[in-house]
Short mmCIF file of C-alpha atoms in Angstrom, two decimals:
data_model
loop_
_atom_site.label_atom_id
_atom_site.label_comp_id
_atom_site.label_asym_id
_atom_site.label_seq_id
_atom_site.Cartn_x
_atom_site.Cartn_y
_atom_site.Cartn_z
CA MET A 30 264.04 296.32 88.90
CA THR A 31 267.55 297.27 88.15
CA ILE A 32 268.51 298.46 84.65
CA ARG A 33 271.97 297.37 83.44
CA TYR A 34 273.76 298.55 80.51
CA VAL A 35 276.29 296.75 78.16
CA ARG A 36 277.86 297.19 74.83
CA SER A 37 275.46 295.99 72.09
CA LYS A 38 278.40 294.06 70.44
CA ASP A 39 282.11 293.72 70.46
CA TYR A 40 283.60 296.88 68.98
CA ASP A 41 287.13 297.86 67.98
CA THR A 42 288.24 300.62 70.46
CA VAL A 43 291.33 302.66 70.33
CA HIS A 44 292.51 304.82 73.19
CA MET A 45 294.91 307.69 72.48
CA GLU A 46 295.71 311.09 73.93
CA GLY A 47 292.77 311.17 76.25
CA GLU A 48 290.18 310.21 73.71
CA TRP A 49 288.54 306.91 73.01
CA VAL A 50 287.70 306.01 69.35
CA ILE A 51 284.93 303.36 68.71
CA LEU A 52 284.70 301.83 65.24
CA ASP A 53 281.29 300.22 64.27
CA ALA A 54 282.19 298.34 61.21
CA ASP A 55 278.67 297.11 60.70
CA GLN A 56 276.84 300.65 60.88
CA PHE A 57 280.06 302.32 59.41
CA THR A 58 280.41 304.85 62.10
CA VAL A 59 283.14 306.14 64.21
CA THR A 60 282.44 307.62 67.82
CA LYS A 61 284.79 309.50 70.01
CA LEU A 62 284.61 309.73 73.80
CA ASN A 63 286.48 311.76 76.27
CA GLU A 64 288.49 310.22 79.01
CA THR A 65 285.73 309.72 81.60
CA GLY A 66 283.40 308.48 79.10
CA GLY A 67 286.15 305.96 77.89
CA PHE A 68 286.46 304.90 81.43
CA TYR A 69 282.78 304.17 81.59
CA TRP A 70 283.05 302.37 78.15
CA SER A 71 285.79 300.13 79.32
CA LEU A 72 283.46 298.89 82.00
CA LEU A 73 280.43 298.27 79.70
CA ALA A 74 282.17 295.31 78.19
CA GLU A 75 280.21 293.64 80.99
CA PRO A 76 276.59 294.48 81.95
CA GLN A 77 276.73 297.25 84.64
CA SER A 78 274.10 299.22 86.42
CA ALA A 79 274.42 302.95 86.97
CA GLU A 80 275.18 302.33 90.74
CA GLU A 81 277.95 299.87 89.74
CA LEU A 82 279.43 302.40 87.19
CA LEU A 83 279.36 305.19 89.83
CA GLU A 84 280.89 303.07 92.44
CA LYS A 85 283.76 302.11 90.11
CA LEU A 86 284.19 305.66 89.06
CA GLY A 87 284.62 306.76 92.53
CA SER A 88 287.49 304.31 93.04
CA HIS A 89 289.32 305.80 90.18
CA TYR A 90 288.40 309.43 89.88
CA SER A 91 287.95 312.35 92.34
CA VAL A 92 284.25 312.92 91.85
CA PRO A 93 282.74 316.05 93.33
CA ALA A 94 279.38 315.52 94.97
CA GLY A 95 276.20 316.37 92.92
CA SER A 96 275.68 315.83 89.34
CA ALA A 97 277.78 312.59 88.44
CA ARG A 98 274.65 310.39 88.40
CA GLU A 99 272.73 312.63 86.20
CA GLU A 100 275.80 313.03 83.82
CA LEU A 101 276.27 309.26 83.67
CA GLU A 102 272.60 308.62 82.69
CA GLU A 103 272.57 311.43 80.07
CA PHE A 104 275.83 309.69 78.80
CA LEU A 105 274.35 306.28 78.74
CA LEU A 106 271.24 307.47 76.76
CA HIS A 107 273.70 309.03 74.18
CA LEU A 108 275.38 305.72 73.76
CA VAL A 109 271.98 303.88 73.52
CA ARG A 110 270.95 306.41 70.70
CA CYS A 111 274.18 305.77 68.93
CA GLY A 112 273.44 302.09 68.92
CA LEU A 113 276.65 301.26 71.01
CA VAL A 114 274.94 300.35 74.11
CA GLU A 115 271.74 298.61 75.03
CA HIS A 116 270.11 298.05 78.36
CA GLU A 117 268.82 294.89 79.88
CA ALA A 118 266.38 294.51 82.77
CA ALA A 119 267.72 292.10 85.43
CA MET B 3 293.12 309.72 91.71
CA LYS B 4 292.29 311.15 88.28
CA GLU B 5 290.30 314.41 87.96
CA TYR B 6 286.70 313.75 87.02
CA GLN B 7 285.28 315.33 83.93
CA ARG B 8 281.71 315.01 82.87
CA PRO B 9 281.52 311.89 80.49
CA LEU B 10 280.85 313.00 76.81
CA VAL B 11 280.47 311.56 73.48
CA LEU B 12 282.74 314.13 71.61
CA GLU B 13 281.75 312.88 68.05
CA HIS B 14 279.60 310.43 66.40
CA ARG B 15 279.57 310.32 62.51
CA PRO B 16 279.50 307.96 59.59
CA ILE B 17 282.61 306.81 57.89
CA ARG B 18 283.12 307.77 54.40
CA PHE B 19 284.92 305.18 52.32
CA GLU B 20 286.96 306.16 49.40
CA THR B 21 286.70 303.91 46.27
CA ALA B 22 288.61 303.86 42.89
CA GLN B 23 286.04 306.26 41.75
CA SER B 24 287.44 308.84 44.16
CA TRP B 25 291.04 308.10 44.49
CA ASN B 26 292.00 307.30 40.79
CA LYS B 27 291.45 310.86 39.80
CA GLY B 28 290.92 311.59 36.15
CA HIS B 29 290.56 307.80 35.33
CA GLY B 30 287.01 307.36 36.78
CA ASN B 31 283.72 306.75 34.90
CA LEU B 32 281.26 309.46 34.92
CA ASN B 33 278.27 307.19 35.15
CA HIS B 34 279.36 303.95 36.48
CA PRO B 35 276.64 301.27 37.45
CA GLY B 36 277.80 300.56 40.80
CA THR B 37 276.28 301.66 44.02
CA GLY B 38 279.28 302.20 46.18
CA ASN B 39 279.80 305.27 48.14
CA GLY B 40 276.07 306.05 47.91
CA GLY B 41 275.93 305.46 44.30
CA ILE B 42 277.57 308.87 43.59
CA SER B 43 278.98 309.15 39.99
CA TYR B 44 282.56 310.25 39.61
CA PRO B 45 282.33 314.00 39.72
CA ASN B 46 285.36 314.84 37.60
CA PRO B 47 285.87 314.66 33.77
CA PRO B 48 287.10 311.23 32.59
CA TYR B 49 290.87 310.80 31.67
CA THR B 50 291.33 310.95 27.97
CA GLY B 51 295.00 311.09 27.61
CA PRO B 52 297.53 308.23 26.80
CA HIS B 53 297.69 305.17 29.07
CA ASN B 54 300.50 303.17 30.07
CA GLY B 55 301.86 300.01 28.13
CA GLY B 56 301.38 301.44 24.64
CA GLY B 57 298.30 299.50 23.84
CA ASN B 58 299.65 296.00 24.07
CA GLY B 59 298.37 295.47 27.53
CA ASN B 60 295.03 294.13 28.73
CA GLY B 61 293.06 296.66 26.90
CA ASN B 62 289.62 295.99 25.37
CA GLY B 63 288.26 295.26 28.64
CA ASN B 64 284.92 293.81 29.60
CA GLY B 65 283.51 296.80 31.38
CA LYS B 66 279.80 297.58 31.29
CA GLY B 67 280.59 301.03 30.03
CA ASN B 68 278.18 303.87 30.34
#
């Protein structure tokens, strides 16, 4: 079973000066992501598995071997806790 | 190729909306019946000075008062 992640709904997002700002007008929250977080966020408009996200990351960023997978999963978990992303089993 | 940095949620916080009770400083009601902004009453003393229009305006309103 592959877990895929996707935004829980359509959010207003602003990208400025290396930061991404997400406005949740229903929950009245604002969330800021750093540049790499924003890159992942832009991909999460469509369902993505961790493997797919890492593959796309590698084509845009110079990623050192090692901890990227663990850091991605921690980041996704944080987004899920914020209510911005949900996962679906495919 | 961009340089990779660990993906981070830098900040996640609620939005605080300002209402007439907060921006119309000095004209607010100390104990308004609304529930906006968490139901917080206006923290400052109400305005007691003269109002614009010399009294021929739309005064004698229909407010619920205190």
